[in-house]
Tab-separated table of C-alpha atoms and ligand atoms in Angstrom:
chain	number	residue	atom	x	y	z
A	1	UNK	CA	-78.596	62.254	-15.677
A	2	UNK	CA	-75.239	63.851	-14.450
A	3	UNK	CA	-74.198	66.932	-16.372
A	4	UNK	CA	-71.221	69.231	-15.988
A	5	UNK	CA	-71.170	72.802	-17.272
A	6	UNK	CA	-67.779	74.181	-18.116
A	7	UNK	CA	-66.656	77.584	-19.229
A	8	UNK	CA	-65.002	80.772	-17.958
A	9	UNK	CA	-66.563	82.884	-15.205
A	10	UNK	CA	-69.354	84.853	-16.970
A	11	UNK	CA	-70.102	82.133	-19.480
A	12	UNK	CA	-73.599	81.809	-18.013
A	13	UNK	CA	-73.075	78.498	-16.216
A	14	UNK	CA	-75.191	79.558	-13.257
A	15	UNK	CA	-77.965	81.049	-15.313
A	16	UNK	CA	-78.065	77.941	-17.653
A	17	UNK	CA	-77.829	75.500	-14.700
A	18	UNK	CA	-80.691	77.042	-12.824
A	19	UNK	CA	-83.161	76.797	-15.754
A	20	UNK	CA	-81.856	73.462	-16.906
A	21	UNK	CA	-82.325	72.026	-13.428
A	22	UNK	CA	-85.963	73.136	-13.437
A	23	UNK	CA	-86.492	71.683	-16.965
A	24	UNK	CA	-84.863	68.308	-16.229
A	25	UNK	CA	-86.064	68.192	-12.569
A	26	UNK	CA	-82.600	67.720	-11.180
A	27	UNK	CA	-80.791	69.649	-8.475
A	28	UNK	CA	-78.511	72.471	-9.520
A	29	UNK	CA	-75.197	72.101	-7.555
A	30	UNK	CA	-73.017	75.153	-7.602
A	31	UNK	CA	-69.865	74.947	-5.479
A	32	UNK	CA	-69.584	78.761	-5.578
A	33	UNK	CA	-73.139	79.134	-4.111
A	34	UNK	CA	-72.379	76.516	-1.373
A	35	UNK	CA	-69.116	78.293	-0.426
A	36	UNK	CA	-70.805	81.762	-0.398
A	37	UNK	CA	-73.557	80.384	1.792
A	38	UNK	CA	-71.097	78.819	4.209
A	39	UNK	CA	-69.111	82.088	4.258
A	40	UNK	CA	-72.267	84.138	5.066
A	41	UNK	CA	-73.222	81.658	7.847
A	42	UNK	CA	-69.727	81.984	9.272
A	43	UNK	CA	-69.004	78.235	9.312
A	44	UNK	CA	-65.424	77.009	9.643
A	45	UNK	CA	-65.424	75.934	5.958
A	46	UNK	CA	-66.916	79.272	4.862
A	47	UNK	CA	-64.395	81.339	6.753
A	48	UNK	CA	-61.505	79.313	5.348
A	49	UNK	CA	-62.907	79.658	1.820
A	50	UNK	CA	-63.733	83.356	2.042
A	51	UNK	CA	-60.120	84.628	1.698
A	52	UNK	CA	-59.489	82.593	-1.458
A	53	UNK	CA	-62.756	83.684	-2.952
A	54	UNK	CA	-62.220	87.401	-2.307
A	55	UNK	CA	-58.782	87.172	-3.941
A	56	UNK	CA	-60.287	85.457	-7.030
A	57	UNK	CA	-58.164	82.297	-6.577
A	58	UNK	CA	-59.384	78.732	-6.108
A	59	UNK	CA	-60.325	77.164	-2.765
A	60	UNK	CA	-58.140	74.076	-2.164
A	61	UNK	CA	-59.196	70.984	-4.052
A	62	UNK	CA	-59.528	68.737	-1.024
A	63	UNK	CA	-61.888	71.162	0.778
A	64	UNK	CA	-64.205	71.708	-2.222
A	65	UNK	CA	-64.292	68.049	-3.220
A	66	UNK	CA	-65.319	66.923	0.325
A	67	UNK	CA	-68.036	69.557	0.295
A	68	UNK	CA	-69.254	68.579	-3.130
A	69	UNK	CA	-69.420	64.871	-2.321
A	70	UNK	CA	-71.508	65.617	0.792
A	71	UNK	CA	-73.937	67.376	-1.466
A	72	UNK	CA	-73.948	64.676	-4.151
A	73	UNK	CA	-74.760	62.033	-1.503
A	74	UNK	CA	-77.988	63.816	-0.542
A	75	UNK	CA	-81.069	61.849	-1.498
A	76	UNK	CA	-82.334	64.556	-4.022
A	77	UNK	CA	-79.209	64.058	-6.156
A	78	UNK	CA	-79.690	60.272	-6.439
A	79	UNK	CA	-81.077	60.381	-9.995
A	80	UNK	CA	-78.651	63.073	-11.165
A	81	UNK	CA	-77.529	66.700	-10.949
A	82	UNK	CA	-76.317	69.719	-12.882
A	83	UNK	CA	-72.844	70.727	-11.781
A	84	UNK	CA	-71.858	74.329	-12.074
A	85	UNK	CA	-68.373	75.492	-11.047
A	86	UNK	CA	-66.987	72.024	-10.315
A	87	UNK	CA	-64.576	70.584	-11.394
A	88	UNK	CA	-62.305	73.525	-11.872
A	89	UNK	CA	-58.930	71.619	-11.920
A	90	UNK	CA	-57.750	68.377	-13.405
A	91	UNK	CA	-57.260	66.993	-9.838
A	92	UNK	CA	-60.937	67.827	-9.057
A	93	UNK	CA	-62.109	66.096	-12.323
A	94	UNK	CA	-60.086	62.980	-11.467
A	95	UNK	CA	-61.364	62.970	-7.870
A	96	UNK	CA	-64.916	63.234	-9.126
A	97	UNK	CA	-64.549	60.360	-11.522
A	98	UNK	CA	-63.018	58.255	-8.830
A	99	UNK	CA	-65.637	59.029	-6.229
A	100	UNK	CA	-68.544	58.509	-8.710
A	101	UNK	CA	-66.957	55.179	-9.724
A	102	UNK	CA	-66.893	54.058	-6.117
A	103	UNK	CA	-70.637	54.723	-6.157
A	104	UNK	CA	-71.024	52.923	-9.552
A	105	UNK	CA	-72.049	56.193	-11.176
A	106	UNK	CA	-70.600	58.350	-14.031
A	107	UNK	CA	-70.806	61.707	-15.690
A	108	UNK	CA	-73.110	61.561	-18.739
A	109	UNK	CA	-71.755	64.629	-20.561
A	110	UNK	CA	-70.035	67.979	-20.095
A	111	UNK	CA	-71.079	71.135	-21.902
A	112	UNK	CA	-68.403	73.637	-22.682
A	113	UNK	CA	-69.876	77.114	-22.924
A	114	UNK	CA	-67.376	78.934	-25.135
A	115	UNK	CA	-67.371	82.653	-24.517
A	116	UNK	CA	-65.211	85.481	-25.737
A	117	UNK	CA	-63.283	87.598	-23.199
A	118	UNK	CA	-65.011	90.842	-24.025
A	119	UNK	CA	-68.450	89.274	-23.392
A	120	UNK	CA	-67.231	87.822	-20.087
A	121	UNK	CA	-65.919	91.144	-18.851
A	122	UNK	CA	-69.123	92.912	-19.781
A	123	UNK	CA	-71.331	90.338	-18.133
A	124	UNK	CA	-69.377	90.101	-14.879
A	125	UNK	CA	-68.852	93.820	-14.548
A	126	UNK	CA	-72.663	94.518	-14.469
A	127	UNK	CA	-73.848	91.328	-12.680
A	128	UNK	CA	-76.227	91.745	-9.745
A	129	UNK	CA	-77.309	88.841	-7.556
A	130	UNK	CA	-80.269	88.517	-5.226
A	131	UNK	CA	-79.227	88.093	-1.610
A	132	UNK	CA	-82.333	86.027	-0.939
A	133	UNK	CA	-82.990	83.707	-3.839
A	134	UNK	CA	-79.714	83.946	-5.816
A	135	UNK	CA	-81.348	85.035	-9.105
A	136	UNK	CA	-79.034	86.940	-11.494
A	137	UNK	CA	-79.636	90.317	-13.064
A	138	UNK	CA	-77.486	92.658	-15.106
A	139	UNK	CA	-77.223	96.483	-14.884
A	140	UNK	CA	-77.651	96.813	-18.704
A	141	UNK	CA	-78.581	93.491	-20.194
A	142	UNK	CA	-81.248	92.432	-17.670
A	143	UNK	CA	-82.015	95.228	-15.244
A	144	UNK	CA	-84.499	94.472	-12.365
A	145	UNK	CA	-87.836	96.297	-12.637
A	146	UNK	CA	-87.210	98.114	-9.358
A	147	UNK	CA	-83.697	99.425	-8.739
A	148	UNK	CA	-81.631	96.823	-6.783
A	149	UNK	CA	-84.732	94.714	-5.953
A	150	UNK	CA	-85.192	91.135	-7.155
A	151	UNK	CA	-88.152	90.698	-9.571
A	152	UNK	CA	-88.805	87.156	-8.336
A	153	UNK	CA	-88.733	87.386	-4.499
A	154	UNK	CA	-88.274	91.066	-3.584
A	155	UNK	CA	-84.869	90.421	-2.012
A	156	UNK	CA	-82.093	93.049	-2.202
A	157	UNK	CA	-79.547	92.810	-5.017
A	158	UNK	CA	-75.803	93.169	-4.589
A	159	UNK	CA	-72.632	93.004	-6.632
A	160	UNK	CA	-70.519	89.985	-5.747
A	161	UNK	CA	-67.226	91.096	-4.136
A	162	UNK	CA	-65.286	88.975	-6.657
A	163	UNK	CA	-66.994	90.757	-9.601
A	164	UNK	CA	-64.804	93.842	-9.073
A	165	UNK	CA	-62.456	94.655	-12.080
A	166	UNK	CA	-59.231	93.573	-10.464
A	167	UNK	CA	-60.647	90.260	-9.197
A	168	UNK	CA	-62.268	89.500	-12.549
A	169	UNK	CA	-58.975	89.609	-14.335
A	170	UNK	CA	-57.442	87.352	-11.658
A	171	UNK	CA	-60.321	84.918	-12.015
A	172	UNK	CA	-59.809	84.814	-15.728
A	173	UNK	CA	-56.088	84.147	-15.368
A	174	UNK	CA	-56.893	81.298	-12.932
A	175	UNK	CA	-59.460	79.958	-15.412
A	176	UNK	CA	-56.975	79.789	-18.281
A	177	UNK	CA	-54.278	78.123	-16.251
A	178	UNK	CA	-56.285	75.707	-14.013
A	179	UNK	CA	-59.716	75.070	-15.614
A	180	UNK	CA	-59.198	75.334	-19.447
A	181	UNK	CA	-57.446	71.902	-19.528
A	182	UNK	CA	-60.692	70.306	-18.442
A	183	UNK	CA	-61.989	70.737	-21.952
A	184	UNK	CA	-59.389	68.262	-23.267
A	185	UNK	CA	-60.018	65.949	-20.271
A	186	UNK	CA	-63.690	65.457	-21.170
A	187	UNK	CA	-62.938	65.483	-24.878
A	188	UNK	CA	-60.649	62.550	-24.430
A	189	UNK	CA	-63.530	60.662	-22.669
A	190	UNK	CA	-65.797	61.474	-25.696
A	191	UNK	CA	-68.431	63.202	-23.555
A	192	UNK	CA	-67.735	66.866	-24.419
A	193	UNK	CA	-70.138	69.150	-26.249
A	194	UNK	CA	-69.163	72.671	-27.298
A	195	UNK	CA	-71.611	75.532	-27.534
A	196	UNK	CA	-71.099	79.152	-28.377
A	197	UNK	CA	-72.374	81.008	-25.363
A	198	UNK	CA	-71.783	84.612	-26.455
A	199	UNK	CA	-75.438	84.986	-27.532
A	200	UNK	CA	-78.885	84.892	-26.035
A	201	UNK	CA	-79.125	82.654	-22.956
A	202	UNK	CA	-82.470	81.153	-24.140
A	203	UNK	CA	-80.944	79.887	-27.390
A	204	UNK	CA	-78.064	78.318	-25.530
A	205	UNK	CA	-80.507	76.689	-23.053
A	206	UNK	CA	-82.583	75.109	-25.903
A	207	UNK	CA	-79.387	73.592	-27.370
A	208	UNK	CA	-78.437	72.085	-23.984
A	209	UNK	CA	-81.956	70.652	-23.503
A	210	UNK	CA	-81.824	69.144	-26.941
A	211	UNK	CA	-78.493	67.518	-26.132
A	212	UNK	CA	-79.810	66.128	-22.811
A	213	UNK	CA	-82.890	64.697	-24.557
A	214	UNK	CA	-80.810	63.124	-27.431
A	215	UNK	CA	-78.456	61.669	-24.829
A	216	UNK	CA	-81.381	60.294	-22.785
A	217	UNK	CA	-82.908	58.710	-25.912
A	218	UNK	CA	-79.552	57.211	-26.949
A	219	UNK	CA	-79.345	55.471	-23.552
A	220	UNK	CA	-82.719	53.722	-24.160
A	221	UNK	CA	-81.573	52.224	-27.556
B	1	AMP	P1	-68.315	80.831	-8.877
B	1	AMP	O1	-69.539	81.230	-8.134
B	1	AMP	O2	-68.455	79.469	-9.466
B	1	AMP	O3	-67.821	81.897	-9.838
B	1	AMP	O4	-67.159	80.690	-7.746
B	1	AMP	C1	-66.731	81.737	-6.968
B	1	AMP	C2	-65.457	81.420	-6.239
B	1	AMP	O5	-65.651	80.314	-5.409
B	1	AMP	C3	-64.273	81.009	-7.138
B	1	AMP	O6	-63.644	82.131	-7.677
B	1	AMP	C4	-63.430	80.231	-6.204
B	1	AMP	O7	-62.693	81.024	-5.331
B	1	AMP	C5	-64.493	79.476	-5.395
B	1	AMP	N1	-64.852	78.162	-6.009
B	1	AMP	C6	-66.101	77.826	-6.551
B	1	AMP	N2	-66.006	76.585	-7.014
B	1	AMP	C7	-64.725	76.117	-6.842
B	1	AMP	C8	-64.085	74.894	-7.139
B	1	AMP	N3	-64.674	73.887	-7.781
B	1	AMP	N4	-62.727	74.862	-6.773
B	1	AMP	C9	-62.108	75.785	-6.153
B	1	AMP	N5	-62.651	76.969	-5.813
B	1	AMP	C10	-63.995	77.159	-6.135
């Protein structure tokens, strides 16, 4: 099954995608994670992407799409994947459809995690990420047991450089102009589900799992 998670930064796409991937036994593919890893390894792609990311603007479509398709063509993504952070522009959505079609594949459904702006700002402002395993914590909503240490692997926690106040507002602007139109794109294909993601992540997760199961069952009929 091939699932896309849509929504503004801070909607909880990463958190949902990680758990959903474990539940459905599919790889979680986050273009943001791949770009951050490339940047920290100092690869040519990472260095090129770093400047865009630090400014809170999008990395060029062509670069991200090439990187994404390399990941999608890996053997572990053969039976499906959960996409988090891609597509982010109409051009990316069209490129993805085209490239999947060449492989005789398609997207099963897209979930739009609707989130209010005040919740997004509160979530991103306090977000902490593990430098080792990528787990997310929050200064107030989900603090780690030991200060700045990951509960799962003991790695050090840090604040993403693009989670600073000025960059958050730039990322939200970019979201509204570039990524919000994707909702209509998938709606027109009749594969869009809307969920209110302001509340408890576990409730949202159950709703997505239910959708995935219903979708899976409907394919068998
Ligand atoms: P994320 O971790 O999804 O919030 O992404 C962090 C940053 O990585 C974004 O603000 C962009 O600069 C870059 N990025 C991630 N995914 C994409 C994408 N699909 N297209 C362009 N830039 C991206």
